[in-house]
XYZ file of N, CA, C and O in Angstrom:
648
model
N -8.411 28.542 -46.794
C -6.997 28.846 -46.700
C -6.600 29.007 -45.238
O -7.282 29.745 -44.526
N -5.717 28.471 -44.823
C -5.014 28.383 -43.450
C -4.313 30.017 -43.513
O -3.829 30.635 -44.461
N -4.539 30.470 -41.750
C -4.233 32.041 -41.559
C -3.138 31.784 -40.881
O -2.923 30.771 -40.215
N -2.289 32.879 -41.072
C -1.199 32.491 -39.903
C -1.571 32.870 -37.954
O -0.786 33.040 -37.020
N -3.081 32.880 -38.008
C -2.992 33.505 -36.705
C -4.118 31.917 -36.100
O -4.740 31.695 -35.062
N -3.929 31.225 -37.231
C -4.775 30.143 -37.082
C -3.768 28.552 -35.942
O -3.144 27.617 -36.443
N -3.960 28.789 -34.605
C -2.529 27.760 -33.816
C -2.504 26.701 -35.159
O -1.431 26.490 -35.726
N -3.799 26.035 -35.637
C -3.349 25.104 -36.517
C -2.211 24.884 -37.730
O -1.806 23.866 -38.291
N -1.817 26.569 -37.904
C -1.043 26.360 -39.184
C 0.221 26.624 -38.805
O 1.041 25.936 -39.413
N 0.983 27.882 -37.485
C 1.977 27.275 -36.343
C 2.011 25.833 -35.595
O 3.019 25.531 -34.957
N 1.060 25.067 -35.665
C 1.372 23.892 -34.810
C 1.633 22.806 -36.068
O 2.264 21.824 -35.675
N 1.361 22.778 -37.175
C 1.653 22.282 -38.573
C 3.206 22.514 -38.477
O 3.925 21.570 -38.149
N 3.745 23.764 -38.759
C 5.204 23.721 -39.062
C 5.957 23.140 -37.549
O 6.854 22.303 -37.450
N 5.203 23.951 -36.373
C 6.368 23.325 -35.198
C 6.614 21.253 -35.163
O 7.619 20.567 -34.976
N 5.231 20.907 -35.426
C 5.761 19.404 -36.135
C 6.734 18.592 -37.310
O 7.336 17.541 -37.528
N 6.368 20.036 -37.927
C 7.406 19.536 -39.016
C 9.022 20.270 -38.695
O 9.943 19.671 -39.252
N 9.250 20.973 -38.214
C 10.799 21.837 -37.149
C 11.059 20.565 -36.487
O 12.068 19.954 -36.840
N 10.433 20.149 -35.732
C 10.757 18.942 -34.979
C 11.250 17.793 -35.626
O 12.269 17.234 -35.221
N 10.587 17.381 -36.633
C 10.690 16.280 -37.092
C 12.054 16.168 -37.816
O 12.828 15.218 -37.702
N 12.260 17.398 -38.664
C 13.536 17.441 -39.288
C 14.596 18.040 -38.105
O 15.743 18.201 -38.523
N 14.349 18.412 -36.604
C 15.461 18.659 -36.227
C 15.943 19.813 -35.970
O 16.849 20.078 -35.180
N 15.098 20.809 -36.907
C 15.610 22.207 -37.026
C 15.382 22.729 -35.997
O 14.190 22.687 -35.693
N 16.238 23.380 -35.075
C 16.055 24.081 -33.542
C 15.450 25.555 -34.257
O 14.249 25.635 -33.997
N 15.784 26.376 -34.827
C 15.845 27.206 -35.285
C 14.120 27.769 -35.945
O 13.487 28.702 -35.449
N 13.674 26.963 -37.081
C 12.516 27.067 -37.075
C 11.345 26.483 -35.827
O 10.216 26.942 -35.649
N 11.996 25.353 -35.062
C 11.212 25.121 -33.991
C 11.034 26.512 -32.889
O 10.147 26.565 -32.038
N 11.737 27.245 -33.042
C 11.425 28.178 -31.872
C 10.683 29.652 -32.151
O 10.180 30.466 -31.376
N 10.862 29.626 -33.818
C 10.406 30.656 -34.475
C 8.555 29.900 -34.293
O 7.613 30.522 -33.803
N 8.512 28.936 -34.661
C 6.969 28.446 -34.952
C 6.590 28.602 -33.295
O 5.526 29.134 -32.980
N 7.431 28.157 -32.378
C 6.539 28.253 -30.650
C 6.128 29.333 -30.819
O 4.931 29.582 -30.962
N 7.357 30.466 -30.841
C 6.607 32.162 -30.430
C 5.778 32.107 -31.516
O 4.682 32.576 -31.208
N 5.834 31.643 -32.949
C 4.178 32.493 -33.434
C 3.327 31.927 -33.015
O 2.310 32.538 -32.684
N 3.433 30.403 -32.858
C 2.080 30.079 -32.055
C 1.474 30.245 -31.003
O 0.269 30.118 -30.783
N 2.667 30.664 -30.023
C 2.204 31.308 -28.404
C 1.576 32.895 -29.341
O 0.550 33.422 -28.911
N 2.187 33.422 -30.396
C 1.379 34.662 -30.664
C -0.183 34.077 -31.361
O -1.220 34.676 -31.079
N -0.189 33.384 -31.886
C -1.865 32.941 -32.328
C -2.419 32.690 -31.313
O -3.450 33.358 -31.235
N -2.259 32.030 -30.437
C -3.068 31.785 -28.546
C -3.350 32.813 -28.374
O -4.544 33.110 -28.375
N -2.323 33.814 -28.148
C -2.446 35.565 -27.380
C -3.908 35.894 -28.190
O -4.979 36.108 -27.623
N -3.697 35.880 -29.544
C -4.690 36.865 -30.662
C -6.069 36.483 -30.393
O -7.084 37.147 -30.603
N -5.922 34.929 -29.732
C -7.195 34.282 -29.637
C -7.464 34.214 -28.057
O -8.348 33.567 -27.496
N -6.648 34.901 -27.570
C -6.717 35.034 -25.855
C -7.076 34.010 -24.942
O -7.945 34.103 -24.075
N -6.273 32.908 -25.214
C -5.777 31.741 -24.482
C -4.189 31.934 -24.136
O -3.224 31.601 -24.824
N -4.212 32.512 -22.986
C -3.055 33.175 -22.954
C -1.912 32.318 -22.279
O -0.725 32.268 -22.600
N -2.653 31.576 -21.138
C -1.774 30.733 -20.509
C -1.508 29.361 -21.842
O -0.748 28.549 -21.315
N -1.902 28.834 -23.438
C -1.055 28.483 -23.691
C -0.058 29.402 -24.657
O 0.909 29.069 -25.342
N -0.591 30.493 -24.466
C 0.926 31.871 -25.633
C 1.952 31.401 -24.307
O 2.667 30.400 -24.353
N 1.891 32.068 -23.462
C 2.822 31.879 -22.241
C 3.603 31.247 -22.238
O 4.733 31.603 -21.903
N 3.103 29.277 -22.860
C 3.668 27.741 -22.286
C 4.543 28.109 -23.498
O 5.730 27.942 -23.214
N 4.329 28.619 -24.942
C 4.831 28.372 -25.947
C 5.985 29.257 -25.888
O 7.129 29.083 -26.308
N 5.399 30.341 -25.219
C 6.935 31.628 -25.689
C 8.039 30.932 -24.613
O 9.229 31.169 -24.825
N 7.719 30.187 -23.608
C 8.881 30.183 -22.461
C 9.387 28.870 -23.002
O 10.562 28.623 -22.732
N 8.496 27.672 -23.962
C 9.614 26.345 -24.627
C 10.217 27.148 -25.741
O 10.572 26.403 -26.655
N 10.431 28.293 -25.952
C 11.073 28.950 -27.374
C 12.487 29.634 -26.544
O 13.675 29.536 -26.850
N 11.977 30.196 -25.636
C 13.404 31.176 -24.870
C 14.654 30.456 -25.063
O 15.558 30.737 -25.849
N 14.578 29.424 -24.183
C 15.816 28.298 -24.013
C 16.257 27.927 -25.705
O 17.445 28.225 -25.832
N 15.815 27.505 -26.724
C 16.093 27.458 -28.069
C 16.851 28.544 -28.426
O 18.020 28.528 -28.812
N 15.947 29.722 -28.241
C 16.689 31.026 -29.236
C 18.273 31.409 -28.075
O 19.212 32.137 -28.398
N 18.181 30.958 -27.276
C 19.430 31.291 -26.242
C 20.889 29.727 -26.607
O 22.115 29.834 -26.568
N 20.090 28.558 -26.901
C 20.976 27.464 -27.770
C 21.509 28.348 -28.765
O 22.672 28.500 -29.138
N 20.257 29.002 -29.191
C 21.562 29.580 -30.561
C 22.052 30.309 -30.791
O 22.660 30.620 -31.816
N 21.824 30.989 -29.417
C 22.562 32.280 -29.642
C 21.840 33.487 -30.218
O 22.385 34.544 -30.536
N 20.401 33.167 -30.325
C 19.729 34.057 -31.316
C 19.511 35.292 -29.876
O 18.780 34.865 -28.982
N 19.877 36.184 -29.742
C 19.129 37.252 -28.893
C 18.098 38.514 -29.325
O 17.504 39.297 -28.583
N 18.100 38.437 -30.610
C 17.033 39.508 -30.959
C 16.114 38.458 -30.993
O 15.117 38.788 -30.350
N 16.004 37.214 -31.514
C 14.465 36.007 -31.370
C 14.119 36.224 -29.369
O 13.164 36.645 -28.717
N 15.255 35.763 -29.083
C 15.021 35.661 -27.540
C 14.156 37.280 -27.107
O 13.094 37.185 -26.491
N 14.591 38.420 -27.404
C 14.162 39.534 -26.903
C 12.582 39.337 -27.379
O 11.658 39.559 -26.596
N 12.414 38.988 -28.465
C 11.371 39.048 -29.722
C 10.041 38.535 -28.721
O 8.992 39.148 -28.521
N 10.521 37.029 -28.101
C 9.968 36.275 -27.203
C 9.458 36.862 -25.608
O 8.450 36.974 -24.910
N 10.448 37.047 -25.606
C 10.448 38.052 -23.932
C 9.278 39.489 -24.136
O 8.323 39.783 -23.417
N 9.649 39.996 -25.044
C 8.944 41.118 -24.858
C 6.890 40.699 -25.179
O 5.958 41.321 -24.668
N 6.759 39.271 -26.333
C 5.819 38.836 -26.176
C 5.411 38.314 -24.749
O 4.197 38.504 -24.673
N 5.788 37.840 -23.779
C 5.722 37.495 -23.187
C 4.951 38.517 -21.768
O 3.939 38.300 -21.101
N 5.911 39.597 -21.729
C 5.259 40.826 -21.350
C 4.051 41.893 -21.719
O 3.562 42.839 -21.102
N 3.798 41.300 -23.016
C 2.651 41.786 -23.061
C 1.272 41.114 -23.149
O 0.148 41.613 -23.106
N 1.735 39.657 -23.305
C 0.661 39.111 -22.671
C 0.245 38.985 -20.997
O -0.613 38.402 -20.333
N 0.979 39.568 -20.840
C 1.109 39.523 -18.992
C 0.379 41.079 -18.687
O -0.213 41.461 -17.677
N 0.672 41.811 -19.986
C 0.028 43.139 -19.878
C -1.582 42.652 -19.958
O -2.420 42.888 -19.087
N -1.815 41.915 -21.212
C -3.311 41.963 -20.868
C -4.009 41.460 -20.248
O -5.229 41.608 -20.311
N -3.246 40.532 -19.276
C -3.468 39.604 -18.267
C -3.609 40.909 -16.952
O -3.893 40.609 -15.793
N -3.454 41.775 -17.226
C -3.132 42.721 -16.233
C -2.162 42.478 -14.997
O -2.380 42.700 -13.805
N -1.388 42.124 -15.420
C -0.241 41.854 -14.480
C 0.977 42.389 -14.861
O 1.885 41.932 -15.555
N 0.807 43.619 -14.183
C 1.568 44.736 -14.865
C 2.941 44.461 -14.307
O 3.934 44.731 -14.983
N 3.060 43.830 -12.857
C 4.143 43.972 -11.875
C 5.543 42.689 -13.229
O 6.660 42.829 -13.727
N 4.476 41.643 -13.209
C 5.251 40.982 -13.814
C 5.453 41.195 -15.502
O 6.280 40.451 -16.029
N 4.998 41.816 -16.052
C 5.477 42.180 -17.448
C 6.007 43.409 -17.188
O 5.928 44.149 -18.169
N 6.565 43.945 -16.145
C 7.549 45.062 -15.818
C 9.082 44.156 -16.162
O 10.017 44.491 -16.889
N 8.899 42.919 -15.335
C 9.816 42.445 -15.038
C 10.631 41.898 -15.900
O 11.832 41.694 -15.724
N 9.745 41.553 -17.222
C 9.972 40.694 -18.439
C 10.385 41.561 -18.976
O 11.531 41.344 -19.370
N 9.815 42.998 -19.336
C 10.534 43.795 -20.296
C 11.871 44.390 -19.649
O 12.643 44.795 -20.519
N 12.202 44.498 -18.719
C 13.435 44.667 -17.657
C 14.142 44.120 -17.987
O 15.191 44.533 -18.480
N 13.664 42.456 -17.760
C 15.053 41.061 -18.336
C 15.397 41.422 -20.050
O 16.529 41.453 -20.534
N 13.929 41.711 -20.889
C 14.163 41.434 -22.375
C 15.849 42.639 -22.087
O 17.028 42.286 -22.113
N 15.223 44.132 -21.824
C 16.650 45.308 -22.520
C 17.785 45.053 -21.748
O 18.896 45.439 -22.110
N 17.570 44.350 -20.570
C 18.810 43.379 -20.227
C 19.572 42.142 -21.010
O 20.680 41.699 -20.709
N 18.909 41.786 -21.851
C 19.316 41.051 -23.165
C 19.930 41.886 -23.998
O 21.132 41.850 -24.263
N 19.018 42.762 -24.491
C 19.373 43.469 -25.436
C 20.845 44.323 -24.878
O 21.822 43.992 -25.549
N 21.100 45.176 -23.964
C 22.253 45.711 -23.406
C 23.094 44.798 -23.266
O 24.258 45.192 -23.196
N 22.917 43.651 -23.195
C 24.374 42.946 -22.796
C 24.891 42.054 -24.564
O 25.880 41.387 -24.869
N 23.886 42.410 -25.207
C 24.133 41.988 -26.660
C 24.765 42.784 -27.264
O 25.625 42.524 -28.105
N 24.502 43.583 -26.995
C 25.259 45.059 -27.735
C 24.114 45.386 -28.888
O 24.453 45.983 -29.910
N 22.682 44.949 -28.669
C 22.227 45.026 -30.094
C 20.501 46.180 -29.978
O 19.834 45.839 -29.000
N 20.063 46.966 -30.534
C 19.201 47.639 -30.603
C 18.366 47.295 -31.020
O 17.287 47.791 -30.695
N 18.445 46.226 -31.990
C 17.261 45.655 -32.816
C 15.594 45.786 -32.193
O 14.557 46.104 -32.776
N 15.836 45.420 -30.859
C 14.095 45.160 -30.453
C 13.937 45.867 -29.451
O 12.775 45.865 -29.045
N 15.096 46.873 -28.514
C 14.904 47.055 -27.518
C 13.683 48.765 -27.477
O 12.732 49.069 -26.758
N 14.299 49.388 -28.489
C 12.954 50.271 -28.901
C 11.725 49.836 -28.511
O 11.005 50.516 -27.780
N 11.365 48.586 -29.000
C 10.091 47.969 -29.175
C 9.349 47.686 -27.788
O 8.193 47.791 -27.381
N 10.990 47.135 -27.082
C 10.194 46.920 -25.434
C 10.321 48.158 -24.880
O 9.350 48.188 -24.125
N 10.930 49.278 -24.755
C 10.769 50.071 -24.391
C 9.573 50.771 -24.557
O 8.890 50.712 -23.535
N 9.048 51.430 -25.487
C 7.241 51.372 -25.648
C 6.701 50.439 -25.313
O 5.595 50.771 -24.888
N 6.867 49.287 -25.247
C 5.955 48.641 -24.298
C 5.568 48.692 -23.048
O 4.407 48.767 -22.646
N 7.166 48.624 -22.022
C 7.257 49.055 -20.854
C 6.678 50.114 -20.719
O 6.036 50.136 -19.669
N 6.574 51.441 -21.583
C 5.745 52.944 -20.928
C 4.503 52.240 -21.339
O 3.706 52.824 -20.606
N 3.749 51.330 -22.053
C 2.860 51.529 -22.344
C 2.399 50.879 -21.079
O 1.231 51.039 -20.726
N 3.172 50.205 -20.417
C 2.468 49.443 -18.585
C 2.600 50.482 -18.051
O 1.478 50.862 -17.716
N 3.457 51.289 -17.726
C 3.481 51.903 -16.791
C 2.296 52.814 -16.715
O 1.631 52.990 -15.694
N 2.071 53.418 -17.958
C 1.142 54.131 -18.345
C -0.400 53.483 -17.806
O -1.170 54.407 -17.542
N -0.830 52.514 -17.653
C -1.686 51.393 -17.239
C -1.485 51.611 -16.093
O -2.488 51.542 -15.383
N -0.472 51.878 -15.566
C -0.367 51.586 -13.901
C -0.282 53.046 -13.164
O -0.216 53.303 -11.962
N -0.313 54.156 -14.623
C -0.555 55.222 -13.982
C 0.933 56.081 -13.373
O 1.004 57.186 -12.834
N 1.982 55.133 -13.687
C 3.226 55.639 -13.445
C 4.115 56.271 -14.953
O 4.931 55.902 -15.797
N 3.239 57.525 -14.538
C 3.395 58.488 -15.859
C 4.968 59.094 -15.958
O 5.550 58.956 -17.034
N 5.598 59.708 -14.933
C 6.811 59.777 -14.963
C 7.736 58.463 -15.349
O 8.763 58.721 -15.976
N 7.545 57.469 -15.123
C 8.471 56.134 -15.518
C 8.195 56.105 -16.759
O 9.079 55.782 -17.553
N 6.559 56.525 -17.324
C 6.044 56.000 -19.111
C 7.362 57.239 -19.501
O 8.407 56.860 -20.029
N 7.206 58.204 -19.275
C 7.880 59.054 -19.970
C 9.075 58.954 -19.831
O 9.660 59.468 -20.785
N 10.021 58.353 -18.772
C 11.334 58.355 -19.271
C 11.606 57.400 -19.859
O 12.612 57.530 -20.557
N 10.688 55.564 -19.914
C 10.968 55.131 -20.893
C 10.752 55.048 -21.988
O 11.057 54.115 -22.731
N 9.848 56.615 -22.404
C 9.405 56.774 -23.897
C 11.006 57.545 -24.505
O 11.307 57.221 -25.654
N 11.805 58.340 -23.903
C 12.959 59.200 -24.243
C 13.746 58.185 -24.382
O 14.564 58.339 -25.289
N 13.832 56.804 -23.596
C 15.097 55.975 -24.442
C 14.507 55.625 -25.459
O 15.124 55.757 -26.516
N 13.462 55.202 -25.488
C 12.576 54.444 -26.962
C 12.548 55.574 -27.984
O 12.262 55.077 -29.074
N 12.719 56.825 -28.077
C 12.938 57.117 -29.269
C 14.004 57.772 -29.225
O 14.202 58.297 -30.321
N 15.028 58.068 -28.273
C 16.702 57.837 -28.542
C 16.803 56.559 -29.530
O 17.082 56.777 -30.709
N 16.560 55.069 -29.032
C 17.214 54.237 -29.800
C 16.087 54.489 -31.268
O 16.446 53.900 -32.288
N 14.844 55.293 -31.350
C 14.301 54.935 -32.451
C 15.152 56.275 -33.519
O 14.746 56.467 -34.665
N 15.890 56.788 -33.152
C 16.162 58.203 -33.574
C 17.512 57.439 -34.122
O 17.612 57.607 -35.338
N 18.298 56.856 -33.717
C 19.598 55.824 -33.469
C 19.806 55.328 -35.055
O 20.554 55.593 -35.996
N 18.749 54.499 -34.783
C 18.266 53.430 -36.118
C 17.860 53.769 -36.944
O 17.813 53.081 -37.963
N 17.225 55.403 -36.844
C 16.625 56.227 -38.080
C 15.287 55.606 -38.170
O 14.675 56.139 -39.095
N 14.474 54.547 -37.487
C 13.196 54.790 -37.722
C 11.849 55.526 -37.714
O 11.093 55.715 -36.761
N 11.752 55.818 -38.723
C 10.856 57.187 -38.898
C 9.272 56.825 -38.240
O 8.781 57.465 -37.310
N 8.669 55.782 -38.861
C 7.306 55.367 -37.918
C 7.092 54.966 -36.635
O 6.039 54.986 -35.999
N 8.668 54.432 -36.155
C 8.703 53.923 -34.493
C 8.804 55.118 -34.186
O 7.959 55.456 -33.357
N 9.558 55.988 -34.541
C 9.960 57.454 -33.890
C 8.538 58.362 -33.897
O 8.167 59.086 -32.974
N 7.918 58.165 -35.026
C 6.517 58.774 -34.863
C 5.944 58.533 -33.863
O 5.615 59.300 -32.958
N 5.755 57.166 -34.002
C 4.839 56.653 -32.718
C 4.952 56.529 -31.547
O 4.102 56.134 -30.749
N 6.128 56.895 -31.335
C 6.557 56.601 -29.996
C 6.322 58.057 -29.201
O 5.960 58.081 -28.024
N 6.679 59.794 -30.325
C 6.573 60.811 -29.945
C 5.306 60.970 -29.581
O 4.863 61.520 -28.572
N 4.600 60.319 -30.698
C 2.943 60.695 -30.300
C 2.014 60.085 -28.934
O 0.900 60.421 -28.529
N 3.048 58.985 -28.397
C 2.847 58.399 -27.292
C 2.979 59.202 -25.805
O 2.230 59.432 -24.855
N 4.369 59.484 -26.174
C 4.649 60.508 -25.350
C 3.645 61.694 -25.302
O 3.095 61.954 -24.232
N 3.474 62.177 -26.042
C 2.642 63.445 -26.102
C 1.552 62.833 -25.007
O 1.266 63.628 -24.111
N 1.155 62.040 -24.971
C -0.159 61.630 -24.828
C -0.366 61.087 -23.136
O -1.307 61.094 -22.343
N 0.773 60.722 -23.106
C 0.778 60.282 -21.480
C 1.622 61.626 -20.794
O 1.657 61.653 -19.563
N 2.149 62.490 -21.382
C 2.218 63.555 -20.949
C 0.933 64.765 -20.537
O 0.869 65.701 -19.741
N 0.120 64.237 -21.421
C -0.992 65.149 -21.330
C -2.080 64.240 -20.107
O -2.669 64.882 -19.238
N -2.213 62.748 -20.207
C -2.852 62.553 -19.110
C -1.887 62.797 -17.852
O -2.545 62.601 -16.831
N -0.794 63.092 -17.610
C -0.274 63.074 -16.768
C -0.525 64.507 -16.215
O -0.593 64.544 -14.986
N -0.657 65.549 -16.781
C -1.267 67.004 -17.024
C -2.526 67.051 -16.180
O -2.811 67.841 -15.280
N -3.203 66.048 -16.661
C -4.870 66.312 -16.594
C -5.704 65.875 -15.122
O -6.919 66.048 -15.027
């Protein structure tokens, strides 16, 4: 049985998105397949795939896909350890998200972003971008982002302590 983390079974549908035309599923299949690369840590092609998806989800106007993308993008740059530049990506993603008017994902990069900073040891920055990340998770009423995000905090508060 074909996995979805298998590029073969994302690179199956992005042929068939193409073929019929569909912009829409074509950009959904890049980012999962730039996410099957990541899982399999071939990162420079997750990278090639999430950045031919950006320009699509921005044709359509999609900005929570586009954020969706961006913030993948930054965290493969996280495990690339290139913290400077997946600062930068999650910066641009809630710059998407703020000028959308939309909350949908920006929670999401926001824990991400503390979770670099936190990596980089810039414990005061993790922590103030853990207080917007569960402002907007408090917002939306999500109860497990809001968990997780407090318990995050706790935690880089305490190495920050130590």
């Amino acid at each position: 049985m074909i996995h979805d983390n298998d590029p073969s079974f994302w690179q199956f549908h992005l042929e068939n998105a193409r073929t019929t035309g569909n912009r829409e599923l074509e950009a959904g299949a890049l980012t999962n397949l730039g996410a099957s690369y990541a899982y399999s840590e071939q990162y420079a092609r997750a990278l090639d795939r999430y950045h031919q998806a950006i320009p699509i989800f921005q044709e359509l106007g999609d900005r929570n896909r586009e954020i969706w993308a961006l913030n993948n993008i930054g965290t493969t740059y996280y495990h690339l350890t290139q913290y400077n530049r997946a600062i930068a990506v999650y910066l641009k993603a809630i710059a998407v998200s703020r000028s959308a008017g939309t909350l949908v994902r920006e929670g999401w990069v926001l824990r991400s972003l503390a979770h670099t900073y936190r990596s980089m040891g810039r414990y005061d920055d993790a922590i103030a971008a853990l207080h917007e990340a569960i402002g907007v998770f408090q917002d939306r009423g999500s109860v497990e982002e809001l968990t997780e995000a407090t318990q995050l905090l706790t935690d880089v508060r305490q190495e920050r302590n130590s």
